[in-house]
PDB file of C-alpha atoms and ligand atoms in Angstrom:
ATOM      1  CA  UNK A  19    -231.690 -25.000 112.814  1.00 76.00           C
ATOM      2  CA  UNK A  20    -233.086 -21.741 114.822  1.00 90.00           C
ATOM      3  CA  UNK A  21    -232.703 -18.284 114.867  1.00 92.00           C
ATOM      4  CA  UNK A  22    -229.980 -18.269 116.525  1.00 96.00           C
ATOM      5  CA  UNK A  23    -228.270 -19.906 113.715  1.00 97.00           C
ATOM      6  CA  UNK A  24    -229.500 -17.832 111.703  1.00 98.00           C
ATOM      7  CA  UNK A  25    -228.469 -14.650 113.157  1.00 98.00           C
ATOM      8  CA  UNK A  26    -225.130 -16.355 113.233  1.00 98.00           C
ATOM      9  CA  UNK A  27    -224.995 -17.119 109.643  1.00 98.00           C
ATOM     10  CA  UNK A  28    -225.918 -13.235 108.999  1.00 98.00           C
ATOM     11  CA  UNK A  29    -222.827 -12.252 111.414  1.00 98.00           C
ATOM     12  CA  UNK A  30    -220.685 -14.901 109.256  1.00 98.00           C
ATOM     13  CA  UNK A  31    -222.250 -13.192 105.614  1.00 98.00           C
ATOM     14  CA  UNK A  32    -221.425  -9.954 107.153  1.00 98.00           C
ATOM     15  CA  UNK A  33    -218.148 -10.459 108.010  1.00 98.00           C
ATOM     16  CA  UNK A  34    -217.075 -11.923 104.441  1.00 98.00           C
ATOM     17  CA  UNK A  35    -219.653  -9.948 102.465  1.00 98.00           C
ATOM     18  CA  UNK A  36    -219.852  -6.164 103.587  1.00 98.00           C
ATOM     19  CA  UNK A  37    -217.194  -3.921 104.182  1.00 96.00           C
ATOM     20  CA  UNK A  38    -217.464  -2.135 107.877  1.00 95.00           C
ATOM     21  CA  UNK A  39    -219.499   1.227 107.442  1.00 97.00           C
ATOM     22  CA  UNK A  40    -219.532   2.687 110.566  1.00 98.00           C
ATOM     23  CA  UNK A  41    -222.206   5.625 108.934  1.00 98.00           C
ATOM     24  CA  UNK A  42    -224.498   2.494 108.533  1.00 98.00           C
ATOM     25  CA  UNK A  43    -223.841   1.636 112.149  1.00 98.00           C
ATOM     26  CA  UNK A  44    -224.387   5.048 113.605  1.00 98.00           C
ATOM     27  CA  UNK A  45    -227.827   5.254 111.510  1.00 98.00           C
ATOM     28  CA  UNK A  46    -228.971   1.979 113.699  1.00 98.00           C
ATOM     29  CA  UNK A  47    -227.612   3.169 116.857  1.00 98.00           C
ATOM     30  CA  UNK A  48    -229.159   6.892 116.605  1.00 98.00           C
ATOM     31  CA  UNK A  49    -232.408   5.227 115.408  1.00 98.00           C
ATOM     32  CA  UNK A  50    -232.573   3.330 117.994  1.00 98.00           C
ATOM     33  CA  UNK A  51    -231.506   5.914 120.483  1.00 98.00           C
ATOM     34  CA  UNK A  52    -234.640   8.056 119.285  1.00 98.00           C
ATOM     35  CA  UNK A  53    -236.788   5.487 119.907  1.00 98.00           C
ATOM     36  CA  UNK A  54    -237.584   4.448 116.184  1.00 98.00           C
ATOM     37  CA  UNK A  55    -239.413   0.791 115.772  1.00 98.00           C
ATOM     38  CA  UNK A  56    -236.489  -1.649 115.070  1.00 98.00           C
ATOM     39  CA  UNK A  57    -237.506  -2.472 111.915  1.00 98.00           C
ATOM     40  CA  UNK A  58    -235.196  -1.522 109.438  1.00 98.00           C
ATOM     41  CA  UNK A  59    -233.548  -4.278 107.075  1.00 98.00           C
ATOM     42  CA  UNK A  60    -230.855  -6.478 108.593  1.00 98.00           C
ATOM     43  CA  UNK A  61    -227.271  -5.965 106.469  1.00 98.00           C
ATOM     44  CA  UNK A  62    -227.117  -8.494 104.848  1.00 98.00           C
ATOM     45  CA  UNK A  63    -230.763  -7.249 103.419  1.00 98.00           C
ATOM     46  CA  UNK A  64    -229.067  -3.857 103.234  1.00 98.00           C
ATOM     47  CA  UNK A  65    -226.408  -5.182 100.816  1.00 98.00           C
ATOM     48  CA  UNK A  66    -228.902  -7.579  98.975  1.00 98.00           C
ATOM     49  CA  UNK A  67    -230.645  -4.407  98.170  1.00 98.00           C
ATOM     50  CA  UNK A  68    -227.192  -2.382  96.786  1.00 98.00           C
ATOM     51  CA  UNK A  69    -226.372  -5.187  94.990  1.00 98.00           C
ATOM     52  CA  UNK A  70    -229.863  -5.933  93.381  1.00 98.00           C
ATOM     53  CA  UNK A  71    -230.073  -1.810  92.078  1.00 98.00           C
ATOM     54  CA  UNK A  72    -226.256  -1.538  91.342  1.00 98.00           C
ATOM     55  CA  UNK A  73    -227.041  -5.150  89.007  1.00 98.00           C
ATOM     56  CA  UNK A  74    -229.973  -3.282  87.450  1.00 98.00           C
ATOM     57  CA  UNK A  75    -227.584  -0.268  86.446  1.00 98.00           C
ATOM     58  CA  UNK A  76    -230.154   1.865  88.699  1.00 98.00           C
ATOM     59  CA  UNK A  77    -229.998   5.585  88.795  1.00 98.00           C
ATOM     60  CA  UNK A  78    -233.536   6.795  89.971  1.00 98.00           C
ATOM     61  CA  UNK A  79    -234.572   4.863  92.796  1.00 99.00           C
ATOM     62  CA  UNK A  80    -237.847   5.666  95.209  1.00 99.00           C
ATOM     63  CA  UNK A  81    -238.341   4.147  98.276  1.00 99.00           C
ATOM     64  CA  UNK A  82    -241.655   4.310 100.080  1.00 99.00           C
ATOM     65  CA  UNK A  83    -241.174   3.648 103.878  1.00 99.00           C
ATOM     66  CA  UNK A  84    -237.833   5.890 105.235  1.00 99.00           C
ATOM     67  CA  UNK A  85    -237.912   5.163 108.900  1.00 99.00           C
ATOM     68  CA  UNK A  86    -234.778   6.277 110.101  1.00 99.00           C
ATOM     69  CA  UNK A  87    -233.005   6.025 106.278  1.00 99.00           C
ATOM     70  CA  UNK A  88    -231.268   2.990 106.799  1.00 99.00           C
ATOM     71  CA  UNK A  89    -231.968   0.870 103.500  1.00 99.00           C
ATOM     72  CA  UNK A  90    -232.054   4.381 102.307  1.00 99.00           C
ATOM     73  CA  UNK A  91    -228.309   5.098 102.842  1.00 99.00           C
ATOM     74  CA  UNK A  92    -227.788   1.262 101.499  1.00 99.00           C
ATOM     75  CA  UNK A  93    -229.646   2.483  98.154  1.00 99.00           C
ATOM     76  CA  UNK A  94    -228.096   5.757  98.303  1.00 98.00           C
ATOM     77  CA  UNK A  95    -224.256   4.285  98.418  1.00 98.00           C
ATOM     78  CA  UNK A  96    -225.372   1.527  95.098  1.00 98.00           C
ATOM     79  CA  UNK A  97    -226.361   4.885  93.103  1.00 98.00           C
ATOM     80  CA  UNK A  98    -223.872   6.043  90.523  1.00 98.00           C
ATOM     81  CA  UNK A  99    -222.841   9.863  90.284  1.00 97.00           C
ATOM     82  CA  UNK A 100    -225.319  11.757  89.384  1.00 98.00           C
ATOM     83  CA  UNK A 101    -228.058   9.447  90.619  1.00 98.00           C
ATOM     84  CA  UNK A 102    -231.353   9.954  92.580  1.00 98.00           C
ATOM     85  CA  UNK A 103    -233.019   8.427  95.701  1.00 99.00           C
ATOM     86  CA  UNK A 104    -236.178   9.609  96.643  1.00 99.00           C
ATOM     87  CA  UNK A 105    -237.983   8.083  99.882  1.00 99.00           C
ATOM     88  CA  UNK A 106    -241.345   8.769 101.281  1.00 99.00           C
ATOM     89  CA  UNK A 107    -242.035   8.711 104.987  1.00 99.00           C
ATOM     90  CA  UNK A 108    -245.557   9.735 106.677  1.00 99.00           C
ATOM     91  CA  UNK A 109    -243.559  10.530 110.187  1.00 99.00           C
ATOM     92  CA  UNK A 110    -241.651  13.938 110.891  1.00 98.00           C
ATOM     93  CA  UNK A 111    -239.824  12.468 113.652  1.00 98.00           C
ATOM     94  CA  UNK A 112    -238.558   9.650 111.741  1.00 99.00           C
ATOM     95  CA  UNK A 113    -238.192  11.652 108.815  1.00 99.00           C
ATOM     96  CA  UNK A 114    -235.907  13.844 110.631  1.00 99.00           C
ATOM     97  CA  UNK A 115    -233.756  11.102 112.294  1.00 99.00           C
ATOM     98  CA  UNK A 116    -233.048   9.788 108.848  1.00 99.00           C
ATOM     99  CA  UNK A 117    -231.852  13.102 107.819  1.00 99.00           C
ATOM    100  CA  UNK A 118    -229.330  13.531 110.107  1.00 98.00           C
ATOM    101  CA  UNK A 119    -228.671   9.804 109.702  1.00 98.00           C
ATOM    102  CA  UNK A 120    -228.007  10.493 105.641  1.00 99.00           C
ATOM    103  CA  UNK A 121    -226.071  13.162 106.506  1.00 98.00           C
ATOM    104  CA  UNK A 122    -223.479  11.458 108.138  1.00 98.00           C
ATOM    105  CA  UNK A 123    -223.347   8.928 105.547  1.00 98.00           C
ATOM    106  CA  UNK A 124    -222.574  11.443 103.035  1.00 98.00           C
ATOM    107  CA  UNK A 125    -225.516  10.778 101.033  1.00 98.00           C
ATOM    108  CA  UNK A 126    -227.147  13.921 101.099  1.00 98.00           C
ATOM    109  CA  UNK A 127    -226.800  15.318  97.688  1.00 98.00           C
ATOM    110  CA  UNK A 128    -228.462  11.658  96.319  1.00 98.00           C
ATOM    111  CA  UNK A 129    -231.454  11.410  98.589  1.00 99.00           C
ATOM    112  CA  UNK A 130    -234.720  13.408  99.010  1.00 98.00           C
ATOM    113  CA  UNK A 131    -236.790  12.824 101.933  1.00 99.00           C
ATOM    114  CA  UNK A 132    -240.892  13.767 101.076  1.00 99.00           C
ATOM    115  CA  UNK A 133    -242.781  13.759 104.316  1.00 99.00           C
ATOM    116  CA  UNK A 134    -246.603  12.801 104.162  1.00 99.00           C
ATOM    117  CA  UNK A 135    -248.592   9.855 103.191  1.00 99.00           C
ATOM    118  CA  UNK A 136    -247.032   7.987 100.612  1.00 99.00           C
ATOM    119  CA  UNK A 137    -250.129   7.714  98.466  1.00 98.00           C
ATOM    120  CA  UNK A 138    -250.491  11.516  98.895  1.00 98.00           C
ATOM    121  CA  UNK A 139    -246.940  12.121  97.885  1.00 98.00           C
ATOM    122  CA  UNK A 140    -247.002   9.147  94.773  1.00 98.00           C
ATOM    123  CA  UNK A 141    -249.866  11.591  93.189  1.00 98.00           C
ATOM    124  CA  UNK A 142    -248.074  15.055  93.818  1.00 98.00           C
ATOM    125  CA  UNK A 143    -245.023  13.238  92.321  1.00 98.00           C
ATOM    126  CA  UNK A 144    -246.877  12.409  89.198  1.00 98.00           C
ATOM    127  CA  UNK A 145    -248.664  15.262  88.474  1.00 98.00           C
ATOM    128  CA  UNK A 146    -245.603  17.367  88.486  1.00 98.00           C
ATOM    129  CA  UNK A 147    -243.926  14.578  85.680  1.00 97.00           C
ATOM    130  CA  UNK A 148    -241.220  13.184  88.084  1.00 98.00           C
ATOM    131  CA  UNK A 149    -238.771  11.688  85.913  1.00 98.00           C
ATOM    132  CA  UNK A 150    -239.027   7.629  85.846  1.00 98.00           C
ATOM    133  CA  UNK A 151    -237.533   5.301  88.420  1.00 98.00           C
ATOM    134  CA  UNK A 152    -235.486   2.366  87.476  1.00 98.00           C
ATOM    135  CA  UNK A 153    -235.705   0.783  91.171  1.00 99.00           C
ATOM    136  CA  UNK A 154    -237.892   0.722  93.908  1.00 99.00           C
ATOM    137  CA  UNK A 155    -237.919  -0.701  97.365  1.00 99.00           C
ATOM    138  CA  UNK A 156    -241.020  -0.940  99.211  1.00 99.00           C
ATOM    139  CA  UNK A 157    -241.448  -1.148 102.980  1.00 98.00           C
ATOM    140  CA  UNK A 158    -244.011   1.036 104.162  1.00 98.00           C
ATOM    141  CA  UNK A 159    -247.569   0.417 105.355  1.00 98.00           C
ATOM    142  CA  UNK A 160    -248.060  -3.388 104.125  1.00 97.00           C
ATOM    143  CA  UNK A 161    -251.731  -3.080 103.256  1.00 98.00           C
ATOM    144  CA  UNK A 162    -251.533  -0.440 100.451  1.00 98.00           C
ATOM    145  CA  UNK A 163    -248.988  -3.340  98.793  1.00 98.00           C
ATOM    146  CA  UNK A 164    -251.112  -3.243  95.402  1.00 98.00           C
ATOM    147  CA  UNK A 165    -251.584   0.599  95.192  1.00 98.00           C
ATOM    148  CA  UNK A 166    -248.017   0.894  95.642  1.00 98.00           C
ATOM    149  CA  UNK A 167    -247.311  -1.867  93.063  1.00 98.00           C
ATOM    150  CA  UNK A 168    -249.319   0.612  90.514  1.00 98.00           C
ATOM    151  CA  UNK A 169    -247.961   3.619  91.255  1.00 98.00           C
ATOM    152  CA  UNK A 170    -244.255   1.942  90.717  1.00 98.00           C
ATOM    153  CA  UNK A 171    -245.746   0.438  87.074  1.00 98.00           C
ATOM    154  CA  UNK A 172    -247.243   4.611  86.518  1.00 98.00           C
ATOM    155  CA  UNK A 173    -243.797   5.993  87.914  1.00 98.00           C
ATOM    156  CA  UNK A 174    -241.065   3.358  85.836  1.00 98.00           C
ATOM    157  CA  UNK A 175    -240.178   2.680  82.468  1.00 95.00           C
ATOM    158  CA  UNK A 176    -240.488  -1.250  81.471  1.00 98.00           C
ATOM    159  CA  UNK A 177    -237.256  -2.883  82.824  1.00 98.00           C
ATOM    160  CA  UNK A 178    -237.679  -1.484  86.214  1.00 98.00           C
ATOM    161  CA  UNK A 179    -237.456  -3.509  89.436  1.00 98.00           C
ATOM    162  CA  UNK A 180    -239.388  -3.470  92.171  1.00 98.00           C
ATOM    163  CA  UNK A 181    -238.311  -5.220  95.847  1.00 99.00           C
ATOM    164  CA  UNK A 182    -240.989  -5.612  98.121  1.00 99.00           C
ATOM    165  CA  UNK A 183    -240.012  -6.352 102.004  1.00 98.00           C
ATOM    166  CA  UNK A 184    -242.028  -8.773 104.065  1.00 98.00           C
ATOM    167  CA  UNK A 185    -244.205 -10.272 101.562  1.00 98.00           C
ATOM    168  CA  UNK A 186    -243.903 -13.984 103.904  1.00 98.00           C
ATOM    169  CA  UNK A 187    -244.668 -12.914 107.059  1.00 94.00           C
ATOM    170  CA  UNK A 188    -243.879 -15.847 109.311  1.00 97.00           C
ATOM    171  CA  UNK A 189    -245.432 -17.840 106.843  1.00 97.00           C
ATOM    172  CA  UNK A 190    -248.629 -15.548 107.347  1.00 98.00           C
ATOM    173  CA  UNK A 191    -249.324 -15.156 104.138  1.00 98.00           C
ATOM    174  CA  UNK A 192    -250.387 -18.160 103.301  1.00 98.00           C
ATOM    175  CA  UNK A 193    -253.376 -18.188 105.770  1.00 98.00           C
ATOM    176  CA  UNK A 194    -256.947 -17.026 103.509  1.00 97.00           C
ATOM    177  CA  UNK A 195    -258.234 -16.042 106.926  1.00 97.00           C
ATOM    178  CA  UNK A 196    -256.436 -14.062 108.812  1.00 97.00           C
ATOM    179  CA  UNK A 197    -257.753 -10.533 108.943  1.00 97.00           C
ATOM    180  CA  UNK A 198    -254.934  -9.035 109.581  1.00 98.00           C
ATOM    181  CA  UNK A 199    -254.499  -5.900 107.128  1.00 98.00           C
ATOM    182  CA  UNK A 200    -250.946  -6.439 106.473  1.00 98.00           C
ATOM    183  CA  UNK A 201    -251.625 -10.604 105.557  1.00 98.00           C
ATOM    184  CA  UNK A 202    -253.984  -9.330 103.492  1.00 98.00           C
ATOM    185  CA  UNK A 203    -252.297  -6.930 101.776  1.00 98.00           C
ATOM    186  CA  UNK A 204    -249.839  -9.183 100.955  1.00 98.00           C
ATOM    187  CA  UNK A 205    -252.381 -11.332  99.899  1.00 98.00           C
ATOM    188  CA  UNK A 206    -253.781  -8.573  97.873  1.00 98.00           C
ATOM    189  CA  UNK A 207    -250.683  -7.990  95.997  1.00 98.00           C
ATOM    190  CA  UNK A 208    -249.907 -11.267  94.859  1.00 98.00           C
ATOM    191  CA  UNK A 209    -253.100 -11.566  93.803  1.00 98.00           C
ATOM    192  CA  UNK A 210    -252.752  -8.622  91.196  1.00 98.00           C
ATOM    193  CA  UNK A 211    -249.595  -9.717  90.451  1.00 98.00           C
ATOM    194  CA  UNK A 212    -250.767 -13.475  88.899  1.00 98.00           C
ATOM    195  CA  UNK A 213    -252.810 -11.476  86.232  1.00 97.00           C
ATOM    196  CA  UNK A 214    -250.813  -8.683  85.674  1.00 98.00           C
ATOM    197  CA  UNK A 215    -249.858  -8.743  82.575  1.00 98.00           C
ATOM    198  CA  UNK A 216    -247.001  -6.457  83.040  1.00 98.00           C
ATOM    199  CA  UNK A 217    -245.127  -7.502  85.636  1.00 98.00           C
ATOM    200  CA  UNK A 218    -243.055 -10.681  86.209  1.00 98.00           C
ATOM    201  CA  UNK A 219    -242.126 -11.430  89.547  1.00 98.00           C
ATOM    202  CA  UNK A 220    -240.523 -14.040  92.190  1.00 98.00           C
ATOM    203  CA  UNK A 221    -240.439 -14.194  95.610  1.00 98.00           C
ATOM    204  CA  UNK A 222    -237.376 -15.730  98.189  1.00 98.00           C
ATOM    205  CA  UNK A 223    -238.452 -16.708 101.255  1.00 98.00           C
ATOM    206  CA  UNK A 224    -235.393 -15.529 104.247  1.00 98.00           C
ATOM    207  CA  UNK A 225    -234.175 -16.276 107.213  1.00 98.00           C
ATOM    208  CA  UNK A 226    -231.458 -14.360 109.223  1.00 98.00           C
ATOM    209  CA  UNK A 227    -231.252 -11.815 112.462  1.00 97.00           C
ATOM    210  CA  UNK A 228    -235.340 -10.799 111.448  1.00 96.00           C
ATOM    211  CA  UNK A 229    -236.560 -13.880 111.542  1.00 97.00           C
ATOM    212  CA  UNK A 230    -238.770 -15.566 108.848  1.00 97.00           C
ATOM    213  CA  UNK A 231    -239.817 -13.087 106.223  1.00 98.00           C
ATOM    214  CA  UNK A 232    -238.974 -12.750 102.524  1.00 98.00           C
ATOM    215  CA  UNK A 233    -238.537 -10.637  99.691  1.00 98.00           C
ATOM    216  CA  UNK A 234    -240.827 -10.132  96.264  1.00 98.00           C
ATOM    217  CA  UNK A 235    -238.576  -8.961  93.582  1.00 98.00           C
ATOM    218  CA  UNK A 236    -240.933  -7.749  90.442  1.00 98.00           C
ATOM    219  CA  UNK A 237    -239.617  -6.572  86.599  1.00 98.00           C
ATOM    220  CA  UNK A 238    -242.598  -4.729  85.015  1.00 98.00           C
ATOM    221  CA  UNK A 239    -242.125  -5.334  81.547  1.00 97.00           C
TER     222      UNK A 239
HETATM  223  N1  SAH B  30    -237.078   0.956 104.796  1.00 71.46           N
HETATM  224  C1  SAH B  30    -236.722   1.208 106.193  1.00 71.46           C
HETATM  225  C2  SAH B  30    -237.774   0.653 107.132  1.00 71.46           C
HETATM  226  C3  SAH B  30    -239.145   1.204 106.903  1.00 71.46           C
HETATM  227  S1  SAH B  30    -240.239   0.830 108.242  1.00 71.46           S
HETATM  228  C4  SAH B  30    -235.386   0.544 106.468  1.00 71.46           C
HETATM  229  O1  SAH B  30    -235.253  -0.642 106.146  1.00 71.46           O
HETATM  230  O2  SAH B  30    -234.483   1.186 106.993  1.00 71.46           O
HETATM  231  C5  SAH B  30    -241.725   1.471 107.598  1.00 71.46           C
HETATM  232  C6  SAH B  30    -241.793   3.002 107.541  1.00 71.46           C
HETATM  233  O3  SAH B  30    -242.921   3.321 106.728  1.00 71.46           O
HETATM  234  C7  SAH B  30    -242.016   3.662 108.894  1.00 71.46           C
HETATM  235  O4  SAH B  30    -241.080   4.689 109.118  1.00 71.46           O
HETATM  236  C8  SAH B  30    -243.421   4.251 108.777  1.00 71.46           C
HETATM  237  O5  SAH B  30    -243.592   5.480 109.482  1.00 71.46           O
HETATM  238  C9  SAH B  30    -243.552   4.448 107.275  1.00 71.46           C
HETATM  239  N2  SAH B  30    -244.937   4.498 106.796  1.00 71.46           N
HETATM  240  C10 SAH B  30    -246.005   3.793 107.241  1.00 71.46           C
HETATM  241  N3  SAH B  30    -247.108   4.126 106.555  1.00 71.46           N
HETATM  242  C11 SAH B  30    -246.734   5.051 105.649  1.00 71.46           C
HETATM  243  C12 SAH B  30    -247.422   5.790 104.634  1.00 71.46           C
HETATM  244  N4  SAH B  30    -248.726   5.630 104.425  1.00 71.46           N
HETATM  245  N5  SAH B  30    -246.721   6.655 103.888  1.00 71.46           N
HETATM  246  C13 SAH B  30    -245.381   6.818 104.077  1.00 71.46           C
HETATM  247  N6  SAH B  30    -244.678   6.153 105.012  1.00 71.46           N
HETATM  248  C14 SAH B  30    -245.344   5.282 105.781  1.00 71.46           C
HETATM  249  C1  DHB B  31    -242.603  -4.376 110.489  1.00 71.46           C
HETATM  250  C2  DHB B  31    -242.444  -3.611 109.340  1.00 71.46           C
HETATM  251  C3  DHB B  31    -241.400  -3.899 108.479  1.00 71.46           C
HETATM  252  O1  DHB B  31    -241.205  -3.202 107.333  1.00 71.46           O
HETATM  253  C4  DHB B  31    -240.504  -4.916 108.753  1.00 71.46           C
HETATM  254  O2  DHB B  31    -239.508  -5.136 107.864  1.00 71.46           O
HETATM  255  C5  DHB B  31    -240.661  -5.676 109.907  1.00 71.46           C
HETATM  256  C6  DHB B  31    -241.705  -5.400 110.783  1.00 71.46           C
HETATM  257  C7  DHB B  31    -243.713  -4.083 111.424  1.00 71.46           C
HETATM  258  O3  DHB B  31    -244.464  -3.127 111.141  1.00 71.46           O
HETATM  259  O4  DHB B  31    -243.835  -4.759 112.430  1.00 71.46           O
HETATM  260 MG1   MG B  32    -239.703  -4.004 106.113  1.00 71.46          MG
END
């Protein structure tokens, strides 16, 4: 088995599992065209992400790490009427490609895009006694992974979920070595996680179009 497989297995999952969206398409193509890091999640981690917020009834969700709004307009589309998706991005430019991007998918009205640091924006969100989220999707800059984790337990109710992409790393994260601020956030987050005594977690290591990576999916209790 190789990647290719496994970006053939995604095509198959797609094709059986994911009705065409050709707003979702677009939002890849015009990233792409604007020269945005391809890095967004692959559909069928799109979908796993709906599915995941629409099975935990969510109706706040914040999302740290926009890019070009992708997984955003994935979230967006799993929120009921009425519901919320805020997502923090540090970069104007991609901050504004994700705009138009939600736009076209219709989401507007559901999604707020706060540009800035999202550690900067997590505190100004706080101290203005932001309603609590129910869901939230992390995928910004990998070694603020813990800080994130306890803004999400200072922003939720108990019950909330929290996804966390890229927590394997091509297997990465095992190694107690590497240097590598992303490995060791990772690291770092794990760590808190084993004696928190809030949250309740499990991770599922993926393969597909991206490669070798994996989700953490955490319930703070
Ligand atoms: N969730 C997106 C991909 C996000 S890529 C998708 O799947 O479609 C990571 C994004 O996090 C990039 O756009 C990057 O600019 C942003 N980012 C990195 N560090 C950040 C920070 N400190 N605060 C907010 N956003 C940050
Ligand atoms: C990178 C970031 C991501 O969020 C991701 O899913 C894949 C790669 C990166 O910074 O290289
Ligand atoms: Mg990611």
């Amino acid at each position: 088995m190789n990647e290719q497989t496994w970006t053939e297995v995604d095509r198959y999952l797609e094709s059986k599992l994911i009705p065409h969206d050709p707003a979702l398409d677009a939002a890849i193509a015009e990233s792409r065209a604007a020269g945005l890091p391809e890095i967004a999640v692959s559909p069928i981690e799109g979908n796993r992400l709906a599915l995941l917020a629409r099975i935990r009834g969510a109706r706040r969700i914040l999302e740290i790490g926009t890019l070009g709004g992708y997984s955003a307009i994935w979230l967006a589309q799993a929120l009921p009427v009425g519901g919320e998706l805020i997502t923090l991005e540090i970069d104007p430019k991609h901050a504004a490609v994700a705009q138009r991007n939600i736009d076209r998918a219709g989401v507007t009205d559901k999604v707020k895009i706060i540009v800035g640091p999202a550690l900067e924006s997590l505190a100004r969100l706080a101290g203005a006694g932001i309603e609590p989220f129910d869901f939230f999707f992390v995928d910004a800059d990998k070694k603020e992974g813990p800080a994130y984790l306890e803004w999400a337990i200072k922003l939720s109710r108990p019950g909330a979920v929290v996804v966390v992409d890229n927590v394997i790393r091509d297997g990465d994260v095992i190694d107690e070595q590497s240097d590598h601020p992303s490995v060791k956030g990772v690291r770092a987050l794990f760590d808190l996680i084993s004696q928190h005594p809030r949250v309740e977690a499990t991770a599922i290591q993926t393969v597909g179009q991206r490669g070798y990576d994996g989700i953490l999916i955490a319930h703070i209790t």
